[in-house]
Amino acid sequence: MGSRFSFFLFFTFFFLCNFSHLSIAQRLNFTSFNGSISPWSPTQNQTLLSPNSEFSAGFLSVPNSRNQFNFSVWFTKVPSNAVVWSAKSSVNSSDAIVFDSSASLTINSRGQLLLNDSSGKILWTPENPSTNSSSATLFLDNRGNLKFGSWESFQFPTNTFLPNQSIQETIFSLNGKFKFVNSLNLVLNSTSDQYYSTPSPLKSMDEAGRVDMVSSFFLTSDYGDTRLRKLVLDDDGNLRIYSFYPEEQNQWKMVWVALQEQCKIKGKCGANAICMPGEDSYSSTYCVCPSGFIENPGGVQQSGCSRRTQLTTNTKFLRLDYVNFTSNTGQMTQIEARNFTFCEARCSSDPECLGFGFKYDGSAYCVVLKQLLFGYWSPGTETALFLKVDRSETATSNFTGMTEILQTTCPVQISLPLPPKDSNTTTRNIVIICTLFAAELISGIAFFWSFLKRYIKYRDMATTLGLELLPAGGPKRFSYSELKAATNDFSNLIGKGGFGDVYKGELSDHRIVAVKCLKNVTGGDREFWAEVTIIARMHHLNLVRLWGFCAEKGQRILVYEYIPGGSLDKYLFRRRVVPVNSNGEEATPGHDPVPDPNTMQKPILDWNVRYRIALGVARAIAYLHEECLEWVLHCDIKPENILLGDDFCPKISDFGLAKLRKKQDMVTMSRRRGTPGYMAPEWITTEPITSKADVYSFGMVLLELVTGIRNFEIQGSEMKSEEWYFPGWAYDKMFKETRVEDILDNEIKYCYDSRAHFDLVTRMVKTAMWCLQDRPELRPTMGKVAKMLEGTVEIMEPKKPTVFFLGGE
Ligand SMILES: *[C@@H]1O[C@H](CO)[C@@H](O)[C@H](O)[C@H]1NC(C)=O
Ligand SMILES: *[C@@H]1O[C@H](CO)[C@@H](O)[C@H](O)[C@H]1NC(C)=O
Ligand SMILES: *[C@@H]1O[C@H](CO)[C@@H](O)[C@H](O)[C@H]1NC(C)=O
Ligand SMILES: *[C@@H]1O[C@H](CO)[C@@H](O)[C@H](O)[C@H]1NC(C)=O
Ligand SMILES: *[C@@H]1O[C@H](CO)[C@@H](O)[C@H](O)[C@H]1NC(C)=O
Ligand SMILES: *[C@@H]1O[C@H](CO)[C@@H](O)[C@H](O)[C@H]1NC(C)=O
Ligand SMILES: *[C@@H]1O[C@H](CO)[C@@H](O)[C@H](O)[C@H]1NC(C)=O
Ligand SMILES: *[C@@H]1O[C@H](CO)[C@@H](O)[C@H](O)[C@H]1NC(C)=O
Ligand SMILES: *[C@@H]1O[C@H](CO)[C@@H](O)[C@H](O)[C@H]1NC(C)=O
Ligand SMILES: *[C@@H]1O[C@H](CO)[C@@H](O)[C@H](O)[C@H]1NC(C)=O
Ligand SMILES: *[C@@H]1O[C@H](CO)[C@@H](O)[C@H](O)[C@H]1NC(C)=O
Ligand SMILES: *[C@@H]1O[C@H](CO)[C@@H](O)[C@H](O)[C@H]1NC(C)=O
């Protein structure tokens, strides 16, 4: 009885508690606001909830000001940056209406929603709500749209668009500096200067991360998951899409961004100043004055720079590499100029001309500037700016050294001699190569290292080169007949890769392309499309660019830029060409190599170029692994997949394709191709394949760059042994016998000067040894590998890679 009673008591107590809790909840959270519960004031602590509780609306206290509020909509369950809408004073303003706690929101008898202060002054009212007095309620729908009659907050966005919201109205950044107009253009509000436009006007975004445009659409990097998402015009002037990851410390992750290079946003710096990418090239920037200019009292960012010496009629030009000024329209004139002299003369003779931009690619690009506004430095410009200064000006440009930095990734101009035809020319050419290299070293190295330290961060900018060229709408979709016409009915076969055959072609716009017909691709059209979009989004100077695709009649075709230089193996293994058998498949290694007259034409790569190739490839893989919003493994790194572009700039091909295959297929494919030597041990174990598998493959390529020996080619008597393992052999020569010369490529051994090259070569070999460690966790990340090659981190003594055999078929 007693226990029954206490149970009853307990139950009542529980019920009461629960009830009172409910009643508080009712008081604090409501699903609609109407005349019967009006007024609503900030002190009531009441929140209007959407039926699914995802969104809340109500009064928020404004930070850093006591007793000040605004009226906003926010994501209920998001701890930071949750606000998506605030009541503004006008559509052409970015300012939220801010008021104190005496104000209240009321619905009067005529069905008007009013926010008024204690004196009765109306602070805010929805624009043309057209309601009936009887049915007037304010409510928040499941999409975060606040509605009152026909009025919707979605029609009056502040700085954010939500999924399912029509992207139509102009939004301002909260600081009012920037605006996004016509769902197309990013504009600096104060001057109406545009700095970005989407390929076609945006229409709306969905919860899975697809953004529809008028003529096409694009996907966010995490496309597919249903998440809380928002498209925001940030205070730095960039337009970004964020996704909310409750499972990863409740953070918003950026999954799309309009401008990869922050400095291209106008208004970052004052007049005459140049915007530079900061340490973290994706978000921070800072401003510097060009040579001959000094900072104005208000600071470079606000007030810009002014001349040290006023211009007289006697002037000269200072060259600033990779600098572009994008002054107001009307203040810059593009003129037709066949040559540099013409451009220079034109600017010299015009007293209004303050400088000119010149592009060194024969495109006759010459821009005469009458204003020096919105200057920025970016390797993507491929332009030099010639700044007019007074002849008495003594300052020298400090923007030239950056050219050298870029050369570590991709040289601007190098010409290598063709390989020797007979012994006489051999000697001559070796002399030429060595002299060239020595000259490059002497003139370069002092110069180079002094800048290297200072401009190390700009180097990373090279990685973003060309990012702007990516159409936000994703890759172009080609029809099968278009590609058939472009490749002349697939007649010009230029390569056979693991993923399919490659044909050379020419598009109707005269672009030369490499068309790859994929084999054994699983998945439907939609999955394929999604993957291709992700691949196309990966832009890096050292990645082959994907221009389009075709998915028709069961065909899976990728259209890439054509890289004329061919693949690295043709340069590296010139005397040891693997014969191609009648099926077009490469024969298994071990045959006596037959020199192929075609490959004999490829020039010898000198140490400097090999180093640059290594660095470029390392950076591109690091980009795929770490910097891409999408985490991408290459899974098939080998010399055949490293193409050499102009000036031997390395370009990785076939990246991202591994996603279209399963692990089993990858193993079989690589075995059949006879390239097991590049596969990390975990490929044949049950261990998961991580980015460290790519690191292993890269290590192998790096060692091959130094030795000129294909890792699985058995050569010479001492290498005949079954136990011979290429990395182990190189390790012993390098660290046990300390006979570096023994592993160097015979072709350029004569060029090796231990004083000049020891450091470079040692760095390459040590890095390779770390990459080739048997255990994935012992291998460095690709980002670290790039740093090791650069020489910006110390490289510890590596352990010897132990014997690893993939075993026979
Ligand atoms: C009001 O709603 C929010 C969000 O659903 C919830 O976290 C909160 O507990 C509710 N308030 C009360 C008093 O129940
Ligand atoms: C007004 O809102 C309250 C609380 O949300 C609700 O109980 C009531 O039925 C509403 N009245 C009208 C007329 O809609
Ligand atoms: C509203 O919240 C504040 C701070 O949490 C509190 O001081 C105040 O008493 C609350 N007001 C009401 C009416 O509950
Ligand atoms: C309104 O106040 C909230 C909370 O302080 C703030 O996050 C939001 O940015 C404000 N809205 C505007 C448009 O300033
Ligand atoms: C806002 O600005 C645009 C363009 O400047 C103008 O056309 C429009 O009339 C303005 N609207 C209001 C309400 O001031
Ligand atoms: C705001 O205006 C409404 C209707 O005009 C009125 O009923 C209410 O008292 C006013 N509120 C204040 C705080 O003056
Ligand atoms: C007002 O209410 C009446 C009856 O409920 C309805 O017929 C009419 O369409 C409403 N008008 C507006 C503008 O909502
Ligand atoms: C958004 O729109 C799509 C298609 O119009 C619809 O299927 C989906 O339910 C909408 N989502 C919400 C939250 O209303
Ligand atoms: C944008 O510029 C216009 C015209 O200069 C100005 O009237 C308006 O106040 C500015 N908007 C913001 C949000 O600063
Ligand atoms: C170039 O030199 C000027 C003056 O010496 C200096 O103010 C500026 O910061 C330098 N620029 C860079 C990019 O280092
Ligand atoms: C440069 O081009 C101009 C015309 O564009 C021509 O007259 C001149 O001869 C050219 N100079 C040189 C050095 O080629
Ligand atoms: C320099 O900026 C102008 C204006 O935005 C642009 O048209 C031009 O293409 C830029 N030059 C280069 C080489 O990028």
mmCIF file of N, CA and C and ligand atoms in Angstrom, residues 102-104 106 108 114 116-120, ligand 6:
data_model
loop_
_atom_site.group_PDB
_atom_site.id
_atom_site.type_symbol
_atom_site.label_atom_id
_atom_site.label_comp_id
_atom_site.label_asym_id
_atom_site.label_seq_id
_atom_site.Cartn_x
_atom_site.Cartn_y
_atom_site.Cartn_z
ATOM 1 N N SER A 102 12.761 47.863 -24.834
ATOM 2 C CA SER A 102 11.423 48.441 -24.680
ATOM 3 C C SER A 102 10.592 48.290 -25.952
ATOM 4 N N ALA A 103 11.250 47.918 -27.045
ATOM 5 C CA ALA A 103 10.517 47.754 -28.307
ATOM 6 C C ALA A 103 9.729 46.449 -28.279
ATOM 7 N N SER A 104 8.726 46.366 -29.160
ATOM 8 C CA SER A 104 7.997 45.107 -29.207
ATOM 9 C C SER A 104 7.408 44.887 -30.589
ATOM 10 N N THR A 106 4.176 43.729 -32.570
ATOM 11 C CA THR A 106 2.737 43.596 -32.310
ATOM 12 C C THR A 106 1.993 43.319 -33.612
ATOM 13 N N ASN A 108 -1.576 44.455 -34.856
ATOM 14 C CA ASN A 108 -2.698 45.286 -34.423
ATOM 15 C C ASN A 108 -4.020 44.772 -34.999
ATOM 16 N N LEU A 114 3.907 45.060 -36.686
ATOM 17 C CA LEU A 114 4.725 46.253 -36.490
ATOM 18 C C LEU A 114 5.754 46.029 -35.405
ATOM 19 N N ASN A 116 7.666 48.370 -33.036
ATOM 20 C CA ASN A 116 7.759 49.778 -32.660
ATOM 21 C C ASN A 116 8.470 49.949 -31.331
ATOM 22 N N ASP A 117 8.994 51.141 -31.149
ATOM 23 C CA ASP A 117 9.693 51.374 -29.882
ATOM 24 C C ASP A 117 8.706 51.922 -28.850
ATOM 25 N N SER A 118 9.188 52.261 -27.665
ATOM 26 C CA SER A 118 8.277 52.624 -26.566
ATOM 27 C C SER A 118 7.501 53.896 -26.871
ATOM 28 N N SER A 119 8.042 54.730 -27.763
ATOM 29 C CA SER A 119 7.309 55.952 -28.103
ATOM 30 C C SER A 119 6.252 55.686 -29.163
ATOM 31 N N GLY A 120 6.200 54.471 -29.651
ATOM 32 C CA GLY A 120 5.213 54.135 -30.663
ATOM 33 C C GLY A 120 5.730 54.271 -32.077
HETATM 34 C C1 LIG B 6 3.268 49.619 -30.893
HETATM 35 O O1 LIG B 6 2.198 49.894 -31.752
HETATM 36 C C2 LIG B 6 1.025 49.196 -31.440
HETATM 37 C C3 LIG B 6 0.021 49.436 -32.493
HETATM 38 O O2 LIG B 6 0.269 50.665 -33.142
HETATM 39 C C4 LIG B 6 0.497 49.601 -30.086
HETATM 40 O O3 LIG B 6 -0.625 48.873 -29.766
HETATM 41 C C5 LIG B 6 1.577 49.327 -29.069
HETATM 42 O O4 LIG B 6 1.191 49.790 -27.828
HETATM 43 C C6 LIG B 6 2.877 50.020 -29.475
HETATM 44 N N1 LIG B 6 3.912 49.571 -28.599
HETATM 45 C C7 LIG B 6 4.626 50.442 -27.924
HETATM 46 C C8 LIG B 6 5.683 49.863 -27.055
HETATM 47 O O5 LIG B 6 4.461 51.615 -28.033
#
